[in-house]
Amino acid sequence: EEVLELLMGNKMKFALGFHMVRGRGQAALDRKESIVEGIESEAIFFRETSPWKEVEDRILFGTPNLRKKLGDLQMEMIR
């Protein structure tokens, strides 16, 4: 619950906020799960696991969304 409060900016405010990702664990690496499979597993995890599935702002979750967020930030810094 505290992590959810941080993610939503209710406990602390940071200029860029927080973002949740779920990396492949050792078991996934041992069974040679690909990056694509890992990203699919990550999406399923955040879509089906409480409390994350209750958060309406889906942009806060997942490696693809973080990649876009960081790319946009980098473009802003370059301009």
Coordinates of N, CA and C in Angstrom, one line a residue:
E1 N 0.8 -1.2 0.0 CA 0.0 0.0 0.0 C 0.9 1.3 0.0
E2 N 2.0 1.3 0.7 CA 2.9 2.4 0.8 C 3.5 2.7 -0.6
V3 N 3.8 1.6 -1.3 CA 4.4 1.8 -2.7 C 3.3 2.4 -3.6
L4 N 2.1 2.0 -3.5 CA 1.0 2.5 -4.3 C 0.8 4.0 -4.0
E5 N 0.9 4.4 -2.7 CA 0.8 5.8 -2.3 C 2.0 6.6 -2.9
L6 N 3.2 6.1 -3.0 CA 4.3 6.7 -3.6 C 4.1 6.9 -5.1
L7 N 3.6 5.8 -5.8 CA 3.4 5.8 -7.2 C 2.4 6.8 -7.6
M8 N 1.3 7.0 -6.8 CA 0.2 7.9 -7.1 C 0.6 9.4 -6.7
G9 N 1.7 9.5 -6.0 CA 2.2 10.9 -5.6 C 1.4 11.4 -4.4
N10 N 0.8 10.5 -3.6 CA 0.1 10.9 -2.4 C 1.0 11.0 -1.2
K11 N 2.1 10.3 -1.2 CA 3.0 10.3 0.0 C 4.1 11.3 -0.2
M12 N 4.7 11.4 -1.4 CA 5.8 12.3 -1.7 C 5.6 12.8 -3.2
K13 N 6.0 14.0 -3.4 CA 5.9 14.5 -4.8 C 7.3 14.6 -5.4
F14 N 7.5 14.0 -6.5 CA 8.7 14.2 -7.3 C 8.4 14.8 -8.6
A15 N 9.3 15.6 -9.1 CA 9.0 16.3 -10.4 C 8.6 15.4 -11.5
L16 N 9.3 14.3 -11.6 CA 9.1 13.3 -12.7 C 8.2 12.1 -12.2
G17 N 7.8 12.1 -11.0 CA 7.0 11.0 -10.5 C 7.7 9.7 -10.4
F18 N 6.9 8.7 -10.3 CA 7.4 7.3 -10.2 C 6.8 6.5 -11.4
H19 N 7.5 5.4 -11.6 CA 7.0 4.5 -12.7 C 7.3 3.0 -12.2
M20 N 6.4 2.1 -12.4 CA 6.5 0.7 -12.0 C 6.9 -0.2 -13.2
V21 N 7.9 -0.9 -13.0 CA 8.3 -2.0 -14.0 C 8.5 -3.3 -13.2
R22 N 8.4 -4.3 -13.9 CA 8.7 -5.7 -13.4 C 9.7 -6.4 -14.3
G23 N 10.9 -6.5 -13.8 CA 11.9 -7.1 -14.6 C 11.8 -8.7 -14.5
R24 N 12.4 -9.3 -15.5 CA 12.5 -10.8 -15.5 C 13.3 -11.2 -14.3
G25 N 12.8 -12.1 -13.5 CA 13.5 -12.7 -12.4 C 14.5 -13.8 -12.8
Q26 N 15.2 -14.3 -11.8 CA 16.1 -15.4 -12.1 C 15.5 -16.6 -12.7
A27 N 14.3 -17.0 -12.3 CA 13.6 -18.1 -12.8 C 13.4 -17.9 -14.3
A28 N 12.9 -16.7 -14.7 CA 12.7 -16.4 -16.1 C 13.9 -16.5 -16.9
L29 N 15.0 -16.0 -16.4 CA 16.3 -16.0 -17.0 C 16.8 -17.4 -17.2
D30 N 16.6 -18.3 -16.2 CA 17.0 -19.7 -16.2 C 16.3 -20.4 -17.3
R31 N 15.0 -20.1 -17.5 CA 14.3 -20.8 -18.6 C 14.3 -20.1 -19.9
K32 N 15.3 -19.1 -20.0 CA 15.6 -18.4 -21.2 C 14.4 -17.6 -21.8
E33 N 13.6 -17.0 -20.9 CA 12.5 -16.2 -21.3 C 13.1 -15.0 -22.1
S34 N 12.5 -14.7 -23.3 CA 13.0 -13.6 -24.1 C 12.6 -12.3 -23.5
I35 N 13.2 -11.2 -24.0 CA 12.7 -9.9 -23.5 C 11.3 -9.6 -23.9
V36 N 10.9 -10.0 -25.1 CA 9.5 -9.8 -25.5 C 8.6 -10.6 -24.6
E37 N 8.9 -11.9 -24.3 CA 8.1 -12.6 -23.3 C 8.1 -12.0 -22.0
G38 N 9.2 -11.4 -21.6 CA 9.2 -10.7 -20.3 C 8.3 -9.5 -20.2
I39 N 8.3 -8.7 -21.3 CA 7.4 -7.6 -21.4 C 6.0 -8.0 -21.4
E40 N 5.7 -9.1 -22.1 CA 4.3 -9.6 -22.1 C 3.9 -10.1 -20.6
S41 N 4.8 -10.8 -19.9 CA 4.6 -11.2 -18.6 C 4.4 -10.0 -17.7
E42 N 5.2 -8.9 -17.9 CA 5.0 -7.7 -17.1 C 3.7 -7.1 -17.3
A43 N 3.2 -7.0 -18.5 CA 1.9 -6.4 -18.8 C 0.8 -7.2 -18.1
I44 N 0.9 -8.5 -18.2 CA -0.2 -9.4 -17.6 C -0.1 -9.2 -16.1
F45 N 1.1 -9.1 -15.5 CA 1.2 -8.9 -14.0 C 0.5 -7.6 -13.6
F46 N 0.8 -6.5 -14.2 CA 0.2 -5.3 -13.8 C -1.3 -5.2 -14.1
R47 N -1.8 -5.9 -15.1 CA -3.2 -6.0 -15.5 C -4.0 -6.8 -14.6
E48 N -3.4 -7.9 -14.0 CA -4.1 -8.9 -13.2 C -3.8 -8.9 -11.7
T49 N -2.8 -8.1 -11.3 CA -2.4 -8.2 -9.9 C -2.8 -6.9 -9.1
S50 N -3.4 -7.2 -7.9 CA -3.8 -6.1 -7.0 C -2.5 -5.6 -6.3
P51 N -2.4 -4.4 -6.0 CA -3.3 -3.3 -6.2 C -3.1 -2.6 -7.5
W52 N -2.2 -3.1 -8.3 CA -1.9 -2.4 -9.6 C -3.0 -2.4 -10.6
K53 N -3.8 -3.5 -10.6 CA -4.9 -3.5 -11.6 C -6.0 -2.5 -11.3
E54 N -6.0 -2.0 -10.1 CA -7.1 -1.0 -9.8 C -6.7 0.4 -10.2
V55 N -5.4 0.7 -10.5 CA -4.9 2.0 -10.9 C -5.4 2.3 -12.3
E56 N -6.1 3.4 -12.5 CA -6.7 3.8 -13.8 C -5.6 4.3 -14.7
D57 N -4.6 5.0 -14.3 CA -3.6 5.6 -15.1 C -2.6 4.5 -15.5
R58 N -2.8 3.8 -16.6 CA -2.0 2.7 -17.0 C -0.6 3.2 -17.5
I59 N -0.4 4.4 -17.8 CA 0.8 5.0 -18.3 C 1.9 4.8 -17.2
L60 N 1.6 4.6 -16.0 CA 2.5 4.5 -14.9 C 3.2 3.1 -14.8
F61 N 2.8 2.2 -15.7 CA 3.2 0.8 -15.6 C 3.9 0.3 -16.8
G62 N 4.9 -0.5 -16.7 CA 5.5 -1.2 -17.8 C 6.7 -0.6 -18.4
T63 N 7.6 -1.4 -18.9 CA 8.8 -1.0 -19.6 C 8.5 -0.2 -20.9
P64 N 7.6 -0.6 -21.7 CA 7.3 0.2 -22.9 C 6.9 1.6 -22.6
N65 N 6.1 1.8 -21.6 CA 5.6 3.2 -21.2 C 6.8 3.9 -20.6
L66 N 7.7 3.3 -19.8 CA 8.8 4.0 -19.3 C 9.8 4.4 -20.4
R67 N 10.0 3.5 -21.4 CA 10.8 3.8 -22.5 C 10.3 5.1 -23.2
K68 N 9.0 5.1 -23.4 CA 8.4 6.3 -24.1 C 8.6 7.6 -23.2
K69 N 8.3 7.4 -22.0 CA 8.5 8.6 -21.0 C 9.9 9.1 -21.0
L70 N 10.9 8.2 -21.0 CA 12.3 8.7 -21.0 C 12.7 9.2 -22.3
G71 N 12.2 8.7 -23.4 CA 12.5 9.2 -24.7 C 11.9 10.6 -24.9
D72 N 10.7 10.8 -24.4 CA 10.1 12.2 -24.5 C 10.9 13.2 -23.7
L73 N 11.3 12.7 -22.5 CA 12.1 13.6 -21.6 C 13.4 14.0 -22.2
Q74 N 14.0 13.0 -22.9 CA 15.3 13.2 -23.6 C 15.1 14.2 -24.7
M75 N 14.0 14.1 -25.4 CA 13.8 15.0 -26.5 C 13.5 16.5 -26.0
E76 N 12.8 16.6 -24.9 CA 12.6 17.9 -24.3 C 14.0 18.5 -23.9
M77 N 14.9 17.7 -23.3 CA 16.2 18.2 -22.9 C 17.0 18.7 -24.1
I78 N 16.9 18.0 -25.2 CA 17.7 18.3 -26.4 C 17.2 19.6 -27.0
R79 N 15.9 19.9 -27.0 CA 15.4 21.1 -27.6 C 15.7 22.3 -26.9

